[in-house]
Tab-separated table of C-alpha atoms in Angstrom:
chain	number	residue	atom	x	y	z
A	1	UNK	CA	0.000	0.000	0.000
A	2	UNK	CA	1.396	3.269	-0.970
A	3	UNK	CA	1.888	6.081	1.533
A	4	UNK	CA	2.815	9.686	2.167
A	5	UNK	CA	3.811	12.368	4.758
A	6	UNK	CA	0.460	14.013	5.483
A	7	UNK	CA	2.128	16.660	7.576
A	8	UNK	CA	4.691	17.371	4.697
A	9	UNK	CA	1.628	17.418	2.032
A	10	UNK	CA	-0.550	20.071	4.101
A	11	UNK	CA	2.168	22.083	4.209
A	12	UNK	CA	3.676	22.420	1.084
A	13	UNK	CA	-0.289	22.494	0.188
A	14	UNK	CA	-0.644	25.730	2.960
A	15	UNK	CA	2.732	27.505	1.909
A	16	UNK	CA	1.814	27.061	-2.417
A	17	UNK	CA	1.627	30.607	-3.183
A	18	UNK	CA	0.011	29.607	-6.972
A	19	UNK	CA	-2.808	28.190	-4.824
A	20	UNK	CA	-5.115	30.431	-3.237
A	21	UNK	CA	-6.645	28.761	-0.561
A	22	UNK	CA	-10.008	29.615	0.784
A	23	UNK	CA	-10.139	31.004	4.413
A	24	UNK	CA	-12.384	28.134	5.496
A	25	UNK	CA	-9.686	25.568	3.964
A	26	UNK	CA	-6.698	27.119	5.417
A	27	UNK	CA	-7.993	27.377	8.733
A	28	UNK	CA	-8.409	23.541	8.848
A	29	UNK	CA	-4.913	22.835	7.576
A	30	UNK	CA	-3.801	25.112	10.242
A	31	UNK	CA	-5.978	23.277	12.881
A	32	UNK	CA	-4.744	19.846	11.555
A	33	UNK	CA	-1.211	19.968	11.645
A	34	UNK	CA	-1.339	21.061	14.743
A	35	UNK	CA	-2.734	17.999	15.818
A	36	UNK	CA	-0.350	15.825	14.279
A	37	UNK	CA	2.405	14.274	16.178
A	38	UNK	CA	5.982	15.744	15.375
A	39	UNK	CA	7.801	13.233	13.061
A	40	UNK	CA	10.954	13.617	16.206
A	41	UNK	CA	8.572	12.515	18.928
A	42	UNK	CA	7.806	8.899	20.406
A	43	UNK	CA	10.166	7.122	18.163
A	44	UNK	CA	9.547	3.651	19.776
A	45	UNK	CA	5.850	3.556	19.452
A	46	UNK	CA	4.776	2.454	15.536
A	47	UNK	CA	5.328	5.021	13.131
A	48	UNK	CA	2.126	6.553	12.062
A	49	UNK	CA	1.538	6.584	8.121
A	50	UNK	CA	-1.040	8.953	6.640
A	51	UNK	CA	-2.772	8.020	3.610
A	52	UNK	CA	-4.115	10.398	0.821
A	53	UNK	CA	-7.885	8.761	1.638
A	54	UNK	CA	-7.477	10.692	4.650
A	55	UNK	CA	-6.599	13.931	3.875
A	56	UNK	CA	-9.934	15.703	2.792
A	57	UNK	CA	-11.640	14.011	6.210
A	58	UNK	CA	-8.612	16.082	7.922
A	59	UNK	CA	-10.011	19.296	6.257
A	60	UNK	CA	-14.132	18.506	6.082
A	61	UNK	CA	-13.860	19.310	2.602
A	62	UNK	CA	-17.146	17.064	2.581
A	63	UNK	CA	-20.039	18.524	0.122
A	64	UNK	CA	-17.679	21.422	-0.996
A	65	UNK	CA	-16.369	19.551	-3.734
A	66	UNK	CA	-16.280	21.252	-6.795
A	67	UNK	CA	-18.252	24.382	-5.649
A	68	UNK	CA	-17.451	27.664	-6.721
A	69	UNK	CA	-14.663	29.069	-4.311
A	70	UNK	CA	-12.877	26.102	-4.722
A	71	UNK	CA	-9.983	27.112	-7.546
A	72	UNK	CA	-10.050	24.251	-10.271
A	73	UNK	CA	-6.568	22.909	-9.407
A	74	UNK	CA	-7.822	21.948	-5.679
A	75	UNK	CA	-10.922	20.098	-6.811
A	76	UNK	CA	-9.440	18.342	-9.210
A	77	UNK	CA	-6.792	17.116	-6.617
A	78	UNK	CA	-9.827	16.394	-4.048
A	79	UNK	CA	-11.679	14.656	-6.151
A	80	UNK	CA	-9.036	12.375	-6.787
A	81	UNK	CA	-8.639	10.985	-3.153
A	82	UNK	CA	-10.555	7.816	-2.708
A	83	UNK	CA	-12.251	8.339	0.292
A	84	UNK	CA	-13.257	12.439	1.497
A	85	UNK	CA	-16.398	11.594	4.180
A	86	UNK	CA	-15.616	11.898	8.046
A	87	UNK	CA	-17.338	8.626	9.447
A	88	UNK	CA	-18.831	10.894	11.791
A	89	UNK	CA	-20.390	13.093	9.310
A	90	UNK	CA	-21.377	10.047	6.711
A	91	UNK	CA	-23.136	7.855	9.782
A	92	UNK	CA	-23.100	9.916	13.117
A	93	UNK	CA	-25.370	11.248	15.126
A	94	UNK	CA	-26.409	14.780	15.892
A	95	UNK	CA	-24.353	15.009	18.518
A	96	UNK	CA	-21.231	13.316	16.366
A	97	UNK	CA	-21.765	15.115	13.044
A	98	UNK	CA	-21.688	18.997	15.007
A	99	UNK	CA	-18.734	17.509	16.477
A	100	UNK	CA	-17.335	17.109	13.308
A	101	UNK	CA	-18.712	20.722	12.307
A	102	UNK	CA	-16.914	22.659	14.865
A	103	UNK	CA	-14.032	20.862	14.727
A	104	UNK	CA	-14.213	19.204	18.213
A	105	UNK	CA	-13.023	15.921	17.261
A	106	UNK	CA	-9.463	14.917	16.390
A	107	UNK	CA	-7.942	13.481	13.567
A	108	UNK	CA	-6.371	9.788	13.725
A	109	UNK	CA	-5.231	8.359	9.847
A	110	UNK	CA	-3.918	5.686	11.390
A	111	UNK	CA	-3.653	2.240	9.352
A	112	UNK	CA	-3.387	-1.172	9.167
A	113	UNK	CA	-3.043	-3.991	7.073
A	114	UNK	CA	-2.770	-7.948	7.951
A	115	UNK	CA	-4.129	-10.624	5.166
A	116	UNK	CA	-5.103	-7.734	2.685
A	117	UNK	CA	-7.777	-6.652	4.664
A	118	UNK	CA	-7.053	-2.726	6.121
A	119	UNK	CA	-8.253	-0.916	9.098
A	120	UNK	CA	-8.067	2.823	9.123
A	121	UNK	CA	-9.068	4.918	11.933
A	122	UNK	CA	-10.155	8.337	11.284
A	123	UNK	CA	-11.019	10.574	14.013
A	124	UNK	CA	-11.744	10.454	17.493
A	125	UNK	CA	-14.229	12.658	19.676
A	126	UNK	CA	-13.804	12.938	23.694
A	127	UNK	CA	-15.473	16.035	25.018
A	128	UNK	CA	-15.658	15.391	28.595
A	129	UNK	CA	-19.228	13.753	28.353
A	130	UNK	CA	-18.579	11.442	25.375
A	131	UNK	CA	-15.938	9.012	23.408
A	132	UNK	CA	-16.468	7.889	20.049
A	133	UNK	CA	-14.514	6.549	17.472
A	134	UNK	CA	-14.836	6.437	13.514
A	135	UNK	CA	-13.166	3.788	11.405
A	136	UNK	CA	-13.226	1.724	8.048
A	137	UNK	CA	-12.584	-1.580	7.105
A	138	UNK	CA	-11.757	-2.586	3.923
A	139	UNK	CA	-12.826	-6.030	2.596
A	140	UNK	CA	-14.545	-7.776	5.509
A	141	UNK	CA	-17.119	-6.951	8.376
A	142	UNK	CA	-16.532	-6.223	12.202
A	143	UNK	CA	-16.644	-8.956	14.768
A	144	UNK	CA	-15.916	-7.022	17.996
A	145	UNK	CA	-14.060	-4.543	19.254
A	146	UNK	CA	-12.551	-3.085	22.764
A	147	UNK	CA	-11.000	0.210	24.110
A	148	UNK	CA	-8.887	0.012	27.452
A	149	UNK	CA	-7.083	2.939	29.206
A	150	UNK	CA	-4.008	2.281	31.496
A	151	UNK	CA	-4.988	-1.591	31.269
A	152	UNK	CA	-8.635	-0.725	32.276
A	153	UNK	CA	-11.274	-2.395	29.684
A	154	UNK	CA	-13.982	0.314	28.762
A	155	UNK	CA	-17.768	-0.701	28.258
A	156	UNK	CA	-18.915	0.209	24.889
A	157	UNK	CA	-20.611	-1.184	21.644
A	158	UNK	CA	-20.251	-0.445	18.300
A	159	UNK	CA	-22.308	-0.391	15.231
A	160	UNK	CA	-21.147	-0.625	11.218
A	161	UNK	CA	-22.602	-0.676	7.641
A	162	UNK	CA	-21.656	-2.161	4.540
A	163	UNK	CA	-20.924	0.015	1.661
A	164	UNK	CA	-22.708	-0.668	-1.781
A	165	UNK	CA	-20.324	-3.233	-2.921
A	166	UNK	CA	-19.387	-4.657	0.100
A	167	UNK	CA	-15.394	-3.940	0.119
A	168	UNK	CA	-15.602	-0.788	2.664
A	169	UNK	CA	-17.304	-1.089	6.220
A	170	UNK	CA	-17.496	2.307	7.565
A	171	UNK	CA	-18.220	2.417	11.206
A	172	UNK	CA	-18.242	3.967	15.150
A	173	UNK	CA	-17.420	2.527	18.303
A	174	UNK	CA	-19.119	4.079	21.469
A	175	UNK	CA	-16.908	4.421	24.638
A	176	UNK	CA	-19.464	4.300	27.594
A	177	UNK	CA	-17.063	7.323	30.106
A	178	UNK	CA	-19.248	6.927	33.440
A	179	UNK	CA	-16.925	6.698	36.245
A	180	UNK	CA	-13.942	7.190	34.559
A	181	UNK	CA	-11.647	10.083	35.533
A	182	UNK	CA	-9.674	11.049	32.080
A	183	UNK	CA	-7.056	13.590	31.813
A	184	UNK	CA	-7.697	16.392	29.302
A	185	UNK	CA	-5.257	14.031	27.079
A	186	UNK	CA	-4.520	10.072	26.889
A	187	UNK	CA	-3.493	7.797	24.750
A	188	UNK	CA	-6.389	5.045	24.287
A	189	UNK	CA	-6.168	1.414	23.529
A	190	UNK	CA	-8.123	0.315	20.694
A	191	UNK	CA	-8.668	-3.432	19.211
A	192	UNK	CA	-10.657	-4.168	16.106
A	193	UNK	CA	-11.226	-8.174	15.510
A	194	UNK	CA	-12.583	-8.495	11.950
A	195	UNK	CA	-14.509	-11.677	11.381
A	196	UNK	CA	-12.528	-14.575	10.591
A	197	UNK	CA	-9.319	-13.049	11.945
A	198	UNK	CA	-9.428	-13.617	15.418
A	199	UNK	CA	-6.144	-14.380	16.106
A	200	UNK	CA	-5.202	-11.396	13.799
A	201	UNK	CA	-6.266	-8.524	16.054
A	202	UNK	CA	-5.722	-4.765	15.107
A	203	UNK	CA	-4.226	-2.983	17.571
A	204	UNK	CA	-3.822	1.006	17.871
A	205	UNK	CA	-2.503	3.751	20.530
A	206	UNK	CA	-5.111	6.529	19.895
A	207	UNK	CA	-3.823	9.984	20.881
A	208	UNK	CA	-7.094	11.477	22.552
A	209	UNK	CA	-7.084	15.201	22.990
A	210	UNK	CA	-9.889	16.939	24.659
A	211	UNK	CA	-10.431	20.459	22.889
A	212	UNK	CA	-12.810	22.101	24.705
A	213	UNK	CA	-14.048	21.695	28.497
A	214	UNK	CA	-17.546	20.917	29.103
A	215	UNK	CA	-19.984	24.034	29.205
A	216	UNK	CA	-21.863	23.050	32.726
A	217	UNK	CA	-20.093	19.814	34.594
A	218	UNK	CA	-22.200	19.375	37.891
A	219	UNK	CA	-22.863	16.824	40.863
A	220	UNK	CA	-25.932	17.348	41.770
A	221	UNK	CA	-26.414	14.046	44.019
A	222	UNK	CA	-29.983	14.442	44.053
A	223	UNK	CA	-32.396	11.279	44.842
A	224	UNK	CA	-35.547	10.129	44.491
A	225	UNK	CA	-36.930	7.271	45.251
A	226	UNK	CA	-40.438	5.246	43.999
A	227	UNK	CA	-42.102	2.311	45.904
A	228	UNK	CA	-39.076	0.259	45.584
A	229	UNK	CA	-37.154	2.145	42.784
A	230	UNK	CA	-34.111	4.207	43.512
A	231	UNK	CA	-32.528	6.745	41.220
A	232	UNK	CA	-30.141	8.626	42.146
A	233	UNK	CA	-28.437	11.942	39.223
A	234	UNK	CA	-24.814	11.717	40.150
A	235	UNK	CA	-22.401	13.974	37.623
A	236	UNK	CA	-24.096	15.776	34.681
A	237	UNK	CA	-22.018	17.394	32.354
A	238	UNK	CA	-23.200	19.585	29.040
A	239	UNK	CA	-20.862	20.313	25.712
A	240	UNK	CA	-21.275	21.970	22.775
A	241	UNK	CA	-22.078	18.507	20.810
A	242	UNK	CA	-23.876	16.343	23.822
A	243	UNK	CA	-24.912	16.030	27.191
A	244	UNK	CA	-24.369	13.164	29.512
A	245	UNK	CA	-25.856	12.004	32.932
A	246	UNK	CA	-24.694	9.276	35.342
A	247	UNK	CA	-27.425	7.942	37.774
A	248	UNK	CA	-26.804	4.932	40.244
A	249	UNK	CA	-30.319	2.945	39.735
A	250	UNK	CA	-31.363	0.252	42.083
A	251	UNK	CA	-34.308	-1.582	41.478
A	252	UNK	CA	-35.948	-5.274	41.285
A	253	UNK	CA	-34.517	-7.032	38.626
A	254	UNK	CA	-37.747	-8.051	37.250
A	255	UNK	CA	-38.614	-4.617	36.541
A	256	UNK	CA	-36.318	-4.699	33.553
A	257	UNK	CA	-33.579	-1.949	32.241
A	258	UNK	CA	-35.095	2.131	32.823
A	259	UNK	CA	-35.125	4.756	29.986
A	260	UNK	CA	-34.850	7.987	30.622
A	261	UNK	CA	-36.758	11.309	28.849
A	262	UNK	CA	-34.375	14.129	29.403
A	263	UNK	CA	-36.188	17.661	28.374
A	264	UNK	CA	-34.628	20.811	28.503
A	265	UNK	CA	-36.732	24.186	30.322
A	266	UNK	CA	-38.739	24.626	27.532
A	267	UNK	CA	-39.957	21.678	27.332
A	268	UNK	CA	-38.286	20.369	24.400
A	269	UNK	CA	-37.486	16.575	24.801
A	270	UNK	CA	-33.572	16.062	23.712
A	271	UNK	CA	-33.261	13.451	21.739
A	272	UNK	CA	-31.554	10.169	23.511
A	273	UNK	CA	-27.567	9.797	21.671
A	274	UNK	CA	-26.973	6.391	23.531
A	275	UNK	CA	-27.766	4.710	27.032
A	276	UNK	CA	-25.218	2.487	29.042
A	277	UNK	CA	-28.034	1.252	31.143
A	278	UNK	CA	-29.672	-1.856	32.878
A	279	UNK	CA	-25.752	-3.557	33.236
A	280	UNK	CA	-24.819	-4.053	36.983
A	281	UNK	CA	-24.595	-6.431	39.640
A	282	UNK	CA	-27.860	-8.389	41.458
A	283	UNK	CA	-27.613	-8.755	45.098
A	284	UNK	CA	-29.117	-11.716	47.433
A	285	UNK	CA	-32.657	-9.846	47.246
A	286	UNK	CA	-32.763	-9.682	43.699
A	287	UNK	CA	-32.414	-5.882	43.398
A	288	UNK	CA	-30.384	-4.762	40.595
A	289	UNK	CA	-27.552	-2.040	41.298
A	290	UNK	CA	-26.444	-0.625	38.246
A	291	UNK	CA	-24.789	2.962	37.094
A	292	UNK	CA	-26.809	3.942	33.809
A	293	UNK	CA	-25.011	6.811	31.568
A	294	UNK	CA	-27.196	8.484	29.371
A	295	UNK	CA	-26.484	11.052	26.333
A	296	UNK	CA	-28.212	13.168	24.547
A	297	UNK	CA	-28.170	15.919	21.719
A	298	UNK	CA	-26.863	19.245	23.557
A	299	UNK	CA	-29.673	21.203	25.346
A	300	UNK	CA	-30.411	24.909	24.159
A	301	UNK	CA	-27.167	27.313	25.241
A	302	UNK	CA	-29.276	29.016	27.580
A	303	UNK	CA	-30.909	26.583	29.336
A	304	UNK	CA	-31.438	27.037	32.828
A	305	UNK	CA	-32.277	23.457	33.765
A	306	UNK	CA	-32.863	19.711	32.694
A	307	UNK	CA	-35.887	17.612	33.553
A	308	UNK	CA	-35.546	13.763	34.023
A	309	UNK	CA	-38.287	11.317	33.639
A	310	UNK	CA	-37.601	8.080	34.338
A	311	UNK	CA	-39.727	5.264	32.111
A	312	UNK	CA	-40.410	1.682	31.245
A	313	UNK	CA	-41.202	0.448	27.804
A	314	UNK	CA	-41.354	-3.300	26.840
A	315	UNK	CA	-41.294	-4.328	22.978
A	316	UNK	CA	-43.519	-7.609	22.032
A	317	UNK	CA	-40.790	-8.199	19.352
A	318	UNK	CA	-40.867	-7.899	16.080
A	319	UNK	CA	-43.456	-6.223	13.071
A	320	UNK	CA	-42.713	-6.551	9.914
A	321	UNK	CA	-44.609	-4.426	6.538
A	322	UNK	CA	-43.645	-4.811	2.824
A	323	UNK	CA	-44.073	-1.587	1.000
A	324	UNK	CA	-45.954	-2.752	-2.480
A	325	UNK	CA	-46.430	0.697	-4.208
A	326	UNK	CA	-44.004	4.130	-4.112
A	327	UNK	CA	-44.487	6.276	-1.004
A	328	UNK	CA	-44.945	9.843	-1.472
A	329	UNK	CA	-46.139	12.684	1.329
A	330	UNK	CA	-49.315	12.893	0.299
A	331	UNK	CA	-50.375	9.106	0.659
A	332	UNK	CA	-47.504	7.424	2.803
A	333	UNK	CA	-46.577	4.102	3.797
A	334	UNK	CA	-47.130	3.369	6.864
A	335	UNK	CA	-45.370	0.988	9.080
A	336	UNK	CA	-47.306	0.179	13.076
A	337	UNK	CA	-45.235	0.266	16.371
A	338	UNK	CA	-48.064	-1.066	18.094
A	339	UNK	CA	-49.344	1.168	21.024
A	340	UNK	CA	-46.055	2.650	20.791
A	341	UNK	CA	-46.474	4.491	17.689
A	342	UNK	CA	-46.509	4.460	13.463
A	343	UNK	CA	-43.854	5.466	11.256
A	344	UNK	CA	-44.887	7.017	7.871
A	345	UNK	CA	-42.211	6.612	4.591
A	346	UNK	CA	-43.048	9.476	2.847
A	347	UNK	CA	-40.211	8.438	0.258
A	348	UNK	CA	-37.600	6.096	-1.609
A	349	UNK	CA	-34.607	7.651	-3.718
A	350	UNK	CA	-32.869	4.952	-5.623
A	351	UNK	CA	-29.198	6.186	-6.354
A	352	UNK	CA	-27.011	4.593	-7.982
A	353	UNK	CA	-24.574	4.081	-4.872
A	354	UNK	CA	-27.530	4.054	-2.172
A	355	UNK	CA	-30.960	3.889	-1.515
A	356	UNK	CA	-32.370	6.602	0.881
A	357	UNK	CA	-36.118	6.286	2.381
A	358	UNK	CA	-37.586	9.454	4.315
A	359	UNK	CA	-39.876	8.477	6.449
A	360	UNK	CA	-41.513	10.648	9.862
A	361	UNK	CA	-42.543	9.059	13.205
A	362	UNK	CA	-45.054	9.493	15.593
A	363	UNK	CA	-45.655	8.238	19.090
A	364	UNK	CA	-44.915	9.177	22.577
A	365	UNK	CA	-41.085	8.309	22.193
A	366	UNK	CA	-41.066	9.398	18.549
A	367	UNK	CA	-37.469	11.235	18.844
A	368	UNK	CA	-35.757	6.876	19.939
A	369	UNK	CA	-38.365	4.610	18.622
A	370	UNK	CA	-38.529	6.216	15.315
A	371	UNK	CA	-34.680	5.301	14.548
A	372	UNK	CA	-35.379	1.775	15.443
A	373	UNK	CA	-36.085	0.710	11.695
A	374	UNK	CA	-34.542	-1.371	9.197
A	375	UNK	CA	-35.119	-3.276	5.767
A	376	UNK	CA	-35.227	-7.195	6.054
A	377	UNK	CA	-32.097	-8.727	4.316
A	378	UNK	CA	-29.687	-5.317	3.940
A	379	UNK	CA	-27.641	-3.405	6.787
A	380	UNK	CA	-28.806	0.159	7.220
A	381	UNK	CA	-28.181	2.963	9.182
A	382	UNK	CA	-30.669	6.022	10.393
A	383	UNK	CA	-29.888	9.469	10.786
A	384	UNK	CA	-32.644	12.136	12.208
A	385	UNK	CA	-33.093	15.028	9.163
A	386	UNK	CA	-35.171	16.910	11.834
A	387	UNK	CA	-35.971	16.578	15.736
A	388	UNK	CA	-39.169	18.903	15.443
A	389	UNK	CA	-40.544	16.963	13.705
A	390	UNK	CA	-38.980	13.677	13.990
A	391	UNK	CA	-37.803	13.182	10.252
A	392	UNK	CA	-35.167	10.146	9.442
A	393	UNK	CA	-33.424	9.043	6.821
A	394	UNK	CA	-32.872	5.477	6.586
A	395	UNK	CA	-29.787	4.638	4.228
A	396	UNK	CA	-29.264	0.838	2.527
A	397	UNK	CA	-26.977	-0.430	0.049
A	398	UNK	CA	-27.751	0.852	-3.676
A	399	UNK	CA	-31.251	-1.417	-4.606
A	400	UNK	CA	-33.156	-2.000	-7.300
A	401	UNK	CA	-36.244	0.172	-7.742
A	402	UNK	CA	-38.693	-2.907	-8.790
A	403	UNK	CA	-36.858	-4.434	-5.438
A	404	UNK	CA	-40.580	-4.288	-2.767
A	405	UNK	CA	-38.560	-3.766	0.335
A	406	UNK	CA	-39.586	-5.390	3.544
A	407	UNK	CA	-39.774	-2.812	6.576
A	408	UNK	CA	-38.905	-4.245	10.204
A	409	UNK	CA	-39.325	-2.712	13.278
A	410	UNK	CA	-40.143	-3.547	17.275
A	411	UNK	CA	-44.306	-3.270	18.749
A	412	UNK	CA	-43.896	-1.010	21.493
A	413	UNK	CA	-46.131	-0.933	24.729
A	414	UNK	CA	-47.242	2.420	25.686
A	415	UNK	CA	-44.292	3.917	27.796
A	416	UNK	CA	-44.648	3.648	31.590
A	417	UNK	CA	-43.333	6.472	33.481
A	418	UNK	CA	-42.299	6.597	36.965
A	419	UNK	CA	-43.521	10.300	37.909
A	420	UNK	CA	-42.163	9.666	41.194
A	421	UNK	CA	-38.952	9.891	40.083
A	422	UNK	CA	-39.069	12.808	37.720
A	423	UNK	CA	-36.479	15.288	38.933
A	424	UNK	CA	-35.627	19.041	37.564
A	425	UNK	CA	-31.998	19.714	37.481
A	426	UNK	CA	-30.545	22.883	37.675
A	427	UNK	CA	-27.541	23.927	34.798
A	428	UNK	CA	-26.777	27.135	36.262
């Protein structure tokens, strides 16, 4: 595989005085190299090797490809690297992608490959509430994957899709942070086992750097307690990108794993990012004792205060609905949660590299159950296009447009919630 100094490119890229660079470019040159390791520094860990795929993710160059202030000689370069989407802008979250956008996450290029198969890493995000971590894989799928800091194994889980042809698996791993004190930079332990390789493991020292310190970071240690459920808020902490909360929960175990509605002081319900919850230990009684970490999209800048509402929701497995005719707004396809809801495609776009359906939920928990759907037979990812009004975008593989796609997601109960343990939080 063929290499080359991304540090030495950027900057003989930066310092071209033929080239006029746009303001918006340079200033992400600028903010890349300085996260690059010096070429001098930590000679006995692997050298790092950049590839060219990596360079426009450095810059988020994505979607201004070929537009207008771009001068003809960088597009044309651009367009010839292989691979110009952050992972974290192509399959994200809301939280991930303005990450991405302000330039909160750092850049990895780091590189691997054992048996033809490659593993890049591209960027990393730690923010004080959150850890994620994009990658690709080129030529097989993901079978598991682990992140450990000074020997200690982090919870997390991570989730991948398939590219049109197969040969690139984009995806991000979730570091669950709760309990973990983490200094404002680390280097991270990170393990990728790709299926059929198991005793070929990819191993990488991630350089994590945290950019910016977390807007509100609180302990509020505030309790309540309901018949014989205890929930207890521990540590919230609010970024520009996310907001996380760490409860200690003890309850029966029969009860089952809590969710949590988190809405900000005007009422607006923030839409759940990912929840570490319902994993702990069950004593002699039967009472689970668990520490639940829950993220969410960031709260308006001038909210005062959070409000928690602690739920239970049971699924009665799965529903299943094959769309016969093309969707359109007007008459939509609809899809049942059960008493939990209905989803509504309102679309299909056939591309030739992917297939994107639009489709709007509805429900009490419309904002999480609404991203729980996927198409029978073909890995897919959802994104939300709009939390007013809880508009997704479901992305598959390219498909054929006489293809009738099968729909599948979960029949919800009607969410239970625990009013006695509903508790306002104060941010400021």
């Amino acid at each position: 595989m063929a290499f080359i100094d991304m540090k030495e490119q950027l900057k003989r890229l930066s310092s071209d005085e033929s080239v006029a660079l746009p303001s918006v470019v340079q200033s992400r040159i600028d903010q890349t190299l300085a996260d690059l390791p010096d070429s001098n520094t930590r000679l006995h860990r692997p050298a790092r090797r950049w590839s060219i795929a990596a360079v426009a993710v450095s810059l988020g160059l994505v979607g201004v490809l070929g537009s207008s202030f771009l001068s003809p000689v960088i597009a044309t370069t651009l367009k010839q690297i292989p691979a110009i989407e952050s992972v974290f802008r192509k399959m994200g979250d809301w939280g991930l992608r303005t990450a991405d956008e302000k330039q909160l996450d750092t850049f990895i290029g780091q590189s691997m490959t054992k048996q033809g198969v490659t593993v890049t890493l591209k960027e990393a995000l730690y923010d004080g509430a959150r850890m994620a971590i994009g990658f690709t894989i080129d030529g097989r799928d993901i079978w598991s994957s682990s992140a450990s800091y000074n020997g200690q194994l982090m919870e997390g889980w991570t989730r991948t899709i398939d590219s049109k042809d197969g040969s690139i698996v984009p995806g991000i791993s979730y570091v669950n942070l709760a309990g973990k004190e983490l200094p404002d930079s680390f280097e991270l332990k990170y393990e990728i086992v790709v299926a059929g390789m198991d005793k070929e493991p990819f191993t990488f020292t991630i350089p994590v750097k945290l950019k910016a310190k977390p807007i509100t970071e609180i302990q509020p240690d505030t309790t309540k307690v309901q018949n014989d459920v205890s929930v207890t808020v521990r540590t919230v902490k609010v970024t520009a990108a996310s907001a996380q909360i760490v409860l200690d929960v003890e309850h029966p175990d029969e009860l089952g794993s809590l969710r949590y509605e988190v809405m900000d002081d005007k009422g607006q319900s923030l839409k759940v990012l990912n929840c570490f919850c319902g994993s702990g230990t069950i004593d002699a009684k039967k009472r689970l004792k668990s520490i639940s970490t829950v993220t969410t999209e960031a709260p308006a800048p001038d909210s005062a205060s959070l409000t928690i509402r602690p739920f239970t929701q049971t699924d009665q497995g799965e529903i299943s609905a094959v769309m016969e005719t093309a969707p359109t707004e007007e008459k939509p396809f609809a899809i049942s949660q059960g008493e939990g809801g209905k989803l509504f495609v309102t679309g299909v776009d056939y591309m030739p590299d992917k297939t994107l359906v639009y489709y709007r939920a509805e429900g009490a928990l419309s904002k999480e159950n609404g991203a729980l759907l996927w198409v029978k037979n073909y890995r897919s990812f959802v994104t939300m296009e709009d939390a007013a009004t809880s508009k997704f975008v479901l992305e598959l593989p390219a498909v054929n447009p006489g293809e009738k796609l099968e729909f599948v997601t979960f029949d919800f109960q009607h969410p239970v919630y625990l009013e006695g343990l509903k508790m306002r939080i104060p941010l400021k």
